[in-house]
């Protein structure tokens, strides 16, 4: 045997000396260091110069705070990105996603049980006519005239909460030198959506306490988390409670009232009790599933939106001034916030047939993630997508449409999805966020962010970006006099 | 929350011994269970929701299955799955985990419902070439080359470091021997050896999820094809007794064999079992002195040490299977195209099959001690599942002239080489202070020992 290069060095070169030493990839921080906003970590290149994407990126802190340049990489180089670590395909361009969303047979919601039983038999996991029927049962109470009827109640609830600010715990509200410092989440955003949902559903006030328990446990138990069991327990508890209410409402329906105490109509549970599918009344289990979905969908999303709206807007003083002069601009703030940093990242679909999108073959039955985050930042649709601008000319800020809006150089954002599965709570969530914000804005004089109390970005000076996180705490200052 | 309610959400005791007295089976064979003595029913409008209601999987988080910890030591997490969630739905990884012995083998033998996808599918190069590994001339050339050279090569390798007083057995023996053997079977010029080793390893590692390694692997495949193209032409003109000549001489339905076919054949017939078994076996023997004594006292025990190594520390942890149709198994409806991680590592330590499964016992009485010929049981005993060898052969078991199985060839080669090592270095022992471990270089790769310092 001829002696050439020692085998150990040949082998180290073949496998990588780092990998052999065993210290290669264990440190995510080292692998994905925090970058200046807008820049990406270099994850290597293919021979033709295409940048590579290491799927561990999606677990990193860097991605959570600075996702937009990475989504841009995906849109530009991998409109369909196959994440082989997680056996998932990501669709990232606005037009491709729209295409898929409207084909609910080819791209069905069969993944089923991504809620893992916590939500029960939820509507959004059905497809086609099954889905349409059940969605309309409760969806009809959250739109149009039914929604208009609820506006007074929403206004009343918001005003009640703000009137109660005097009583907010001193930890979250500090008055000093004519300036009040308040944490918006504790003072308003955490509880407000839950109260609205509670009211809309027609739960008695006593149920509010339970509501927070159901809501937190069910949200925490989604997916395959370690708190899943807690979620299942809460789901059971909710079901038992709803069962008792439903039995009662079947016999004695309850009603909604306007500000003058006149009856507007029955509340949702009472309505659901008398709804029929194929000539059969809905079972208590079916009603619970619908309610669990409203409970889960109606809280965190609206809370996150409210917080993100105020955090984003107040970082742009010129836009803040404009909104202060013209209350009707809150609609634009709502839509631009949802475009720029919406609280829901995307929706899963399974393809019914083998498909090929942008040259990538996706075998039937694959999990495809429609990345709403990325669609709303698609530069093919929105100019300068990473900047927050409520005056942008290319964003449609009118009435939300299930068909989406795309005319005269304007497009709707992707935060609620589009098509048959578009969020049924979109319209009421719009009303909650805008009405709530208007009332807050009337109360606060010269509101601004208390920078000292807010988390900072890596430079230690500027405010932390939202990224794909949600604003957890938002400390605001405003003048009392 | 009442305790009664907490009791009620206890997950059903699916598959674990005696049935729960409250449990009952639904219309479609799905285990359901009673809540407060009242029969619950499917919460379903559709077939896809025929899943067990109220199953909580809070003893494991799916991120544990893609963690660095899992790449180092997967056994604790796999035990949680096997003992609690034998058919675990991994929402994060969009897949299912099969972890019990009987379940894993039932998937492996169910070709009608579950398909194996070759390495080149994961590479995305299915059109590149053909896998000729099942052709008789190829199998024969391989067997000839290995049988004629294995002992000589092992002897030369050990001679190379015998006078040094110590070496790293994982690299200099376990990693080197299969490479030297392969180069010999292919009859490659000596000066090409380092380059071949490098390209071969890059090719074998690149089919996994990490994009940089994949690019490097694709480049290695291109380089290997370019390297073998003139060589295969030369051997076609002047054939020798080697594997390249055997492939060059093939002319099947798809036309004469090309350099691409040769490289794809190499890609699909990897060396992982030989390398991993050698490395893991010596790791286990050196860290279990009492077992080493048994092997030293009786050389024929080496074969049993090899078999027990493949059971106790299988180098290839997991085999992927994909469902061909929507199919119901283990109380769940598996959608079309679903990925199943059939975990050999978990199945090989299944206490339902083996007594004290975590112990390394050479010659254990509850392990099948002979070649299982594509079945997973012989003599009524379970064999260790060695995934690389689970590939179905298209040759029937009956004819006398059936080619010798790769399973047996690999086993004999490993024992031959180990025998040489034992004979030439009788005082072999672990370097004092060394604490070798098994690990995967990267999640999903071979689980083996990468550094095994010894003195002699």
mmCIF file of N, CA and C in Angstrom, chain A residues 129-130 133-134 137 275-282 286, chain B residues 45:
data_model
loop_
_atom_site.group_PDB
_atom_site.id
_atom_site.type_symbol
_atom_site.label_atom_id
_atom_site.label_comp_id
_atom_site.label_asym_id
_atom_site.label_seq_id
_atom_site.Cartn_x
_atom_site.Cartn_y
_atom_site.Cartn_z
ATOM 1 N N UNK A 129 -68.210 22.681 0.279
ATOM 2 C CA UNK A 129 -69.557 23.023 0.717
ATOM 3 C C UNK A 129 -69.714 22.816 2.227
ATOM 4 N N UNK A 130 -69.027 21.798 2.756
ATOM 5 C CA UNK A 130 -69.057 21.550 4.206
ATOM 6 C C UNK A 130 -68.613 22.797 4.959
ATOM 7 N N UNK A 133 -71.108 26.004 4.472
ATOM 8 C CA UNK A 133 -72.329 25.941 5.265
ATOM 9 C C UNK A 133 -72.078 26.359 6.715
ATOM 10 N N UNK A 134 -71.064 25.769 7.313
ATOM 11 C CA UNK A 134 -70.852 26.011 8.735
ATOM 12 C C UNK A 134 -70.276 27.387 9.000
ATOM 13 N N UNK A 137 -72.973 29.947 9.095
ATOM 14 C CA UNK A 137 -73.839 29.900 10.276
ATOM 15 C C UNK A 137 -73.455 30.958 11.291
ATOM 16 N N UNK A 275 -80.243 27.487 14.450
ATOM 17 C CA UNK A 275 -79.755 27.251 13.086
ATOM 18 C C UNK A 275 -79.878 25.779 12.732
ATOM 19 N N UNK A 276 -80.070 25.536 11.455
ATOM 20 C CA UNK A 276 -80.201 24.153 11.004
ATOM 21 C C UNK A 276 -79.239 23.881 9.850
ATOM 22 N N UNK A 277 -78.720 22.651 9.786
ATOM 23 C CA UNK A 277 -77.977 22.180 8.620
ATOM 24 C C UNK A 277 -78.692 20.942 8.115
ATOM 25 N N UNK A 278 -79.051 20.943 6.864
ATOM 26 C CA UNK A 278 -79.761 19.808 6.262
ATOM 27 C C UNK A 278 -80.985 19.419 7.103
ATOM 28 N N UNK A 279 -81.662 20.399 7.644
ATOM 29 C CA UNK A 279 -82.879 20.095 8.388
ATOM 30 C C UNK A 279 -82.668 19.677 9.828
ATOM 31 N N UNK A 280 -81.386 19.555 10.244
ATOM 32 C CA UNK A 280 -81.115 19.187 11.639
ATOM 33 C C UNK A 280 -80.609 20.390 12.407
ATOM 34 N N UNK A 281 -81.030 20.493 13.649
ATOM 35 C CA UNK A 281 -80.446 21.541 14.491
ATOM 36 C C UNK A 281 -78.989 21.204 14.771
ATOM 37 N N UNK A 282 -78.191 22.220 14.980
ATOM 38 C CA UNK A 282 -76.782 21.987 15.333
ATOM 39 C C UNK A 282 -76.713 21.301 16.694
ATOM 40 N N UNK A 286 -71.275 20.815 18.057
ATOM 41 C CA UNK A 286 -70.972 21.669 16.904
ATOM 42 C C UNK A 286 -70.951 23.132 17.313
ATOM 43 N N UNK B 45 -67.153 15.308 10.912
ATOM 44 C CA UNK B 45 -68.011 15.309 9.751
ATOM 45 C C UNK B 45 -67.329 14.516 8.660
#
